[in-house]
Coordinates of C-alpha atoms in Angstrom, one line a residue:
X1 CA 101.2 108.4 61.2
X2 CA 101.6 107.7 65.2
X3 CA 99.1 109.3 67.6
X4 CA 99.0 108.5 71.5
X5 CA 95.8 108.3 73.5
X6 CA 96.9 109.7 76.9
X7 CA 93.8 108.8 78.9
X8 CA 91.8 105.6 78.6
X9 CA 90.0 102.9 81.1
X10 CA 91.0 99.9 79.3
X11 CA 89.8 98.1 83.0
X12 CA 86.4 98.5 83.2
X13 CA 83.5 96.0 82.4
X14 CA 82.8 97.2 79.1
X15 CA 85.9 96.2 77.6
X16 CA 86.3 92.8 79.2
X17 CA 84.6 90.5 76.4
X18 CA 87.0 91.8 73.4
X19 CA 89.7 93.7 74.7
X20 CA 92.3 91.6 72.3
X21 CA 90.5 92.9 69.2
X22 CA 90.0 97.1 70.1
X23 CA 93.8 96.7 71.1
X24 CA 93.9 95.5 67.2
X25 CA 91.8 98.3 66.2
X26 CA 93.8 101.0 67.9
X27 CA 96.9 99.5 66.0
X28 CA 95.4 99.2 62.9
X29 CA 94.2 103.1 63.6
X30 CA 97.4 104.5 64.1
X31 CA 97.5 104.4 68.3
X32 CA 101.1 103.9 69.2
X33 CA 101.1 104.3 72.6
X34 CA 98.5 104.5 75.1
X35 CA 98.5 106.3 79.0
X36 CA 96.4 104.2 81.3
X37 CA 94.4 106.1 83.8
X38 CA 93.6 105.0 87.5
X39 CA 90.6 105.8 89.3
X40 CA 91.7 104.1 92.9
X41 CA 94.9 102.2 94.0
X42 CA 92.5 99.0 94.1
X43 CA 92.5 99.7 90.4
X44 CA 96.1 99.1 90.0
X45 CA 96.7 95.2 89.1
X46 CA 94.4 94.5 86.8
X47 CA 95.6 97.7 85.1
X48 CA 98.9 96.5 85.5
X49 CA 97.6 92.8 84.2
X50 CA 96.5 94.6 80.9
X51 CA 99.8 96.2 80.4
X52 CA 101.3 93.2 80.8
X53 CA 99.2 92.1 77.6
X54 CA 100.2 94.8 75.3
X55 CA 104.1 96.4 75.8
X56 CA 102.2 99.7 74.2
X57 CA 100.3 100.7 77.8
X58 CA 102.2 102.5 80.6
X59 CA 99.8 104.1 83.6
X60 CA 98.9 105.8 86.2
X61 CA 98.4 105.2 90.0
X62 CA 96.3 107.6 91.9
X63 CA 93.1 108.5 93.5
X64 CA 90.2 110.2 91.4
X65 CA 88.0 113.3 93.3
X66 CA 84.9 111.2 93.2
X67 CA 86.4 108.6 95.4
X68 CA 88.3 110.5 98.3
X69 CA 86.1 108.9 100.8
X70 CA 89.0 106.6 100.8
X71 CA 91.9 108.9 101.1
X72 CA 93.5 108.6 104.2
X73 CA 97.8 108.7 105.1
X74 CA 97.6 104.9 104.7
X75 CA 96.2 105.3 101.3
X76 CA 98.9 107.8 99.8
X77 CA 101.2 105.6 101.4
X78 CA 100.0 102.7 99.1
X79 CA 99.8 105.4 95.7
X80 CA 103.7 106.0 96.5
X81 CA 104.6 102.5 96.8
X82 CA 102.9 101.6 94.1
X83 CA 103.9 104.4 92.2
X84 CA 107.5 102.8 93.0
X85 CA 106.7 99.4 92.3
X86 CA 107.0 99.5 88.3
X87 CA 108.8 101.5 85.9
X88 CA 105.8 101.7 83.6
X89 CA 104.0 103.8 85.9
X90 CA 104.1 107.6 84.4
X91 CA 101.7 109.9 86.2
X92 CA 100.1 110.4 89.8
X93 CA 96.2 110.3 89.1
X94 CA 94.2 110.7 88.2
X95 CA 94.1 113.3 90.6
X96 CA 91.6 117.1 91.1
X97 CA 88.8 118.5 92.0
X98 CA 85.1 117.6 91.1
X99 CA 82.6 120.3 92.4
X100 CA 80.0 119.0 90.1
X101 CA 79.2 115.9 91.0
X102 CA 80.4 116.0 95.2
X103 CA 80.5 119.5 97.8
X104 CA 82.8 117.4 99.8
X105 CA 85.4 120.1 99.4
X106 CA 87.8 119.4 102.3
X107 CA 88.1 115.8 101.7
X108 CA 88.8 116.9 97.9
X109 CA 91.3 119.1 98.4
X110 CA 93.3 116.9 101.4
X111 CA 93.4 113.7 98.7
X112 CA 94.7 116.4 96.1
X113 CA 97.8 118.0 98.4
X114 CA 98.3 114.8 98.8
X115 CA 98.6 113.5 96.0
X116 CA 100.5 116.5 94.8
X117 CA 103.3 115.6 97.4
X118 CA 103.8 112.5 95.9
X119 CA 104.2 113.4 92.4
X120 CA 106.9 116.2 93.4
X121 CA 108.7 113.5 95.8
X122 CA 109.0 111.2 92.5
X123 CA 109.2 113.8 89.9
X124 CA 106.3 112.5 88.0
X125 CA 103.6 114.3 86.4
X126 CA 99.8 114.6 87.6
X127 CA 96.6 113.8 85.7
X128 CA 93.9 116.8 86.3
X129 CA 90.3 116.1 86.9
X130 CA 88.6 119.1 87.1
X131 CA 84.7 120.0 87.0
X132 CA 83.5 123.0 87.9
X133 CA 86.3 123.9 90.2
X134 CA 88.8 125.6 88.0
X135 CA 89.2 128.6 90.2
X136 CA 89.5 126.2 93.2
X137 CA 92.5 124.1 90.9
X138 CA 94.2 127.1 90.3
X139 CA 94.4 128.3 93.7
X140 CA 95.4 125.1 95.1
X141 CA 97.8 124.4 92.5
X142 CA 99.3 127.9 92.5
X143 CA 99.9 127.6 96.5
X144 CA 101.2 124.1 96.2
X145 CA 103.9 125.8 93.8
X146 CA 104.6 128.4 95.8
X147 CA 105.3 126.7 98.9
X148 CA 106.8 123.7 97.5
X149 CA 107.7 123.9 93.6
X150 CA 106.2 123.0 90.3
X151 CA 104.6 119.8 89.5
X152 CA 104.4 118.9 85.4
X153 CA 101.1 117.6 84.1
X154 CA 98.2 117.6 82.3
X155 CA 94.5 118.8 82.2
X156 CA 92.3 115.9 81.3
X157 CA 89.5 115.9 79.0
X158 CA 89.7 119.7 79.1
X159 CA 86.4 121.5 78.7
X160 CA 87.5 124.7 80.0
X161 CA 86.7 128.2 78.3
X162 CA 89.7 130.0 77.1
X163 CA 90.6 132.0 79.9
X164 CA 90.3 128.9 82.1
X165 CA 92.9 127.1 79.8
X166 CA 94.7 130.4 80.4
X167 CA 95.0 129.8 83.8
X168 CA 96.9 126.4 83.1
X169 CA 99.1 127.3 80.6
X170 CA 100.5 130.1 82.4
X171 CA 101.1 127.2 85.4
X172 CA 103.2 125.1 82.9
X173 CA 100.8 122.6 82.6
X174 CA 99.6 120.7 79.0
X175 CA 96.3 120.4 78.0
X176 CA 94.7 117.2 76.6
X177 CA 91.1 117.4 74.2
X178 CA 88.8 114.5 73.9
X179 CA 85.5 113.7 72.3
X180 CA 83.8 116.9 73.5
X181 CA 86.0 118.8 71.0
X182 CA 84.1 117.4 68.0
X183 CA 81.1 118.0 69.6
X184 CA 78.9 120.8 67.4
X185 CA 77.9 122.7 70.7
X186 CA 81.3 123.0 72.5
X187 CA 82.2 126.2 71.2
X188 CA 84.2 127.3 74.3
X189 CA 86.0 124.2 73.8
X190 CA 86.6 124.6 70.3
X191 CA 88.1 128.5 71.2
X192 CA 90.4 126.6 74.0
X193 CA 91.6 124.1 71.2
X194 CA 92.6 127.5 68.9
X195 CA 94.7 128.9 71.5
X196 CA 97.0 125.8 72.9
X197 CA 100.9 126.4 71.9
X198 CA 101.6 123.7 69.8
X199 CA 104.1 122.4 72.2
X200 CA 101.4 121.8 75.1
X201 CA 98.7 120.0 72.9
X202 CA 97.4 116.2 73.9
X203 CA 94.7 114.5 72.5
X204 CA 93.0 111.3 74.2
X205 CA 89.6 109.8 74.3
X206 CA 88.8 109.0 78.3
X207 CA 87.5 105.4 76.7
X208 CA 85.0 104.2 77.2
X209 CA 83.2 107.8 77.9
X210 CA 82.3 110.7 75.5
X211 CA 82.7 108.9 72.0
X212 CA 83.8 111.4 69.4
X213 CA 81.7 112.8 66.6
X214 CA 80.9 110.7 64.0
X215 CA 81.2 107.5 66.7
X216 CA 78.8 109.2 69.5
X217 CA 76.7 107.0 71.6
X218 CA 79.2 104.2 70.9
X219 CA 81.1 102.7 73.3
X220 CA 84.5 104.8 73.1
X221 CA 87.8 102.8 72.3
X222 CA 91.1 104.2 71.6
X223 CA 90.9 103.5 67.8
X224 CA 88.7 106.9 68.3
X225 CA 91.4 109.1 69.3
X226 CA 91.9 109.5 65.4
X227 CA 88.7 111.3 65.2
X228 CA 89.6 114.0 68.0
X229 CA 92.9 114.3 66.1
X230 CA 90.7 115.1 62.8
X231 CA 88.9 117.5 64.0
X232 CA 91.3 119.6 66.2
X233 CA 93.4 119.9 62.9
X234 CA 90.6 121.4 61.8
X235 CA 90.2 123.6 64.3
X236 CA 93.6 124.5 64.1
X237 CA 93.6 124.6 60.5
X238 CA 96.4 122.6 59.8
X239 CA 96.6 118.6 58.6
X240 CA 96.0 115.8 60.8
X241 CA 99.4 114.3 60.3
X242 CA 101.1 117.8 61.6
X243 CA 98.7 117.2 65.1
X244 CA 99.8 114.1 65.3
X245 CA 103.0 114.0 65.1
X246 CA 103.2 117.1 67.7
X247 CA 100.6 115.5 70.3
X248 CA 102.6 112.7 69.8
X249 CA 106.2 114.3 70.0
X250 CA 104.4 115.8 73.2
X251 CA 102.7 112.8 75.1
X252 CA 106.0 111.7 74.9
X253 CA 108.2 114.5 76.6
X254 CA 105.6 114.7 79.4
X255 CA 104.9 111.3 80.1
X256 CA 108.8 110.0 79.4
X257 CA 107.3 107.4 77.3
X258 CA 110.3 106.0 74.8
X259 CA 109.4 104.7 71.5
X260 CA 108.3 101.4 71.2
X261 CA 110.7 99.4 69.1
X262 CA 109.6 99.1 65.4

């Protein structure tokens, strides 16, 4: 059985003294194949330093809504050349909106159209932050479409009720469950997980944040993505080796990620 965490932060401090042995873990857990997010283009070579560690991790290169005090034309100049400078880059982001934690709207939604431009100018997909601006998202994204065509991609770490999710679908876009899905009080999250097409499903575990039930209050690792798998099949009342062969099968049309060599 193969799964695929599509959204981890392999870079930060926590993981720094014993990287080499969750990177065993997730192998020993099943984890394939792995989609490095980025939180600012500063990020970028010391995610690109891990990858060079282990084959398994492509990424991201983009600039998160909590950060857009430093969007600017120079800096979505530097996400598209970066963007171009290595083949294992598979996503813009990540990218969105994040009304809980900022009101600095306008900056928000400039780093997002921009960033938006430079995923349909290289035909990659986006990664979807979104907090308490899904009406905002799907207005923005909706007009982007419009005026300039579709963008693929993926709502991250989706806590969205089901009409929300709705909303997304219906733009083309796949939706990825984390932690919060095992969690006993998510129940709009656990109606969202019911109603995702099979063929739009992810699964990830945003490492190190939001450690699934039975790990919670542990530092998150990729090893845990099993236990999101676990308990969406249940949700979905089918086996864990059917979710994880389609979230796999699926990771791996969005993100263009080829099998790793056995």
């Amino acid at each position: 059985m193969q799964l695929i965490d599509t959204h981890v932060h392999l870079n930060f401090d926590t993981f720094q003294g014993d990287l080499d042995q969750v990177a065993q873990q997730w192998r020993e857990a099943g984890v394939a194949q792995l989609v490095h997010s980025c939180v600012e283009p500063g990020d970028f070579p010391a995610i690109q330093a891990i990858a060079n560690r282990f084959p398994e991790i492509f990424f991201s290169v983009g600039l998160h809504p909590l950060d857009v005090d430093q969007w600017s034309e120079t800096t979505g100049v530097r996400i598209g050349e970066l963007a171009d400078s290595d083949n294992r880059v598979v996503a813009i982001g990540e990218l969105g909106l994040d009304f809980f934690k900022a009101s600095n709207q306008p900056q928000q939604l400039a780093a997002l159209n921009g960033q938006l431009h430079l995923a349909r100018e290289r035909n990659l997909p986006i990664i979807v932050h979104c907090r308490d601006a899904a009406e905002q998202m799907r207005q923005q994204l909706q007009q982007f479409f419009d005026d300039h065509g579709p963008v693929s991609g993926v709502m991250h770490c989706w806590s969205g009720s089901p009409e929300e999710t709705s909303w997304f679908l219906d733009l083309g876009f796949y939706i990825s469950f984390s932690g919060i899905a095992t969690f006993k009080s998510a129940t709009a999250v656990h109606e969202s997980v019911k109603m995702v097409p099979n063929n739009r499903l992810l699964i990830e575990t945003d490492c190190p944040f939001l450690a699934p039930v039975p790990k919670r209050g542990k530092r998150n690792q990729p090893a845990f993505v099993r236990h999101v798998a676990e308990r969406v099949a249940d949700l979905r009342s089918t086996t864990v080796e059917a979710i994880a062969s389609q979230t796999t099968a699926n990771a791996r049309r969005l993100f263009q990620l080829a099998p790793l060599p056995q």
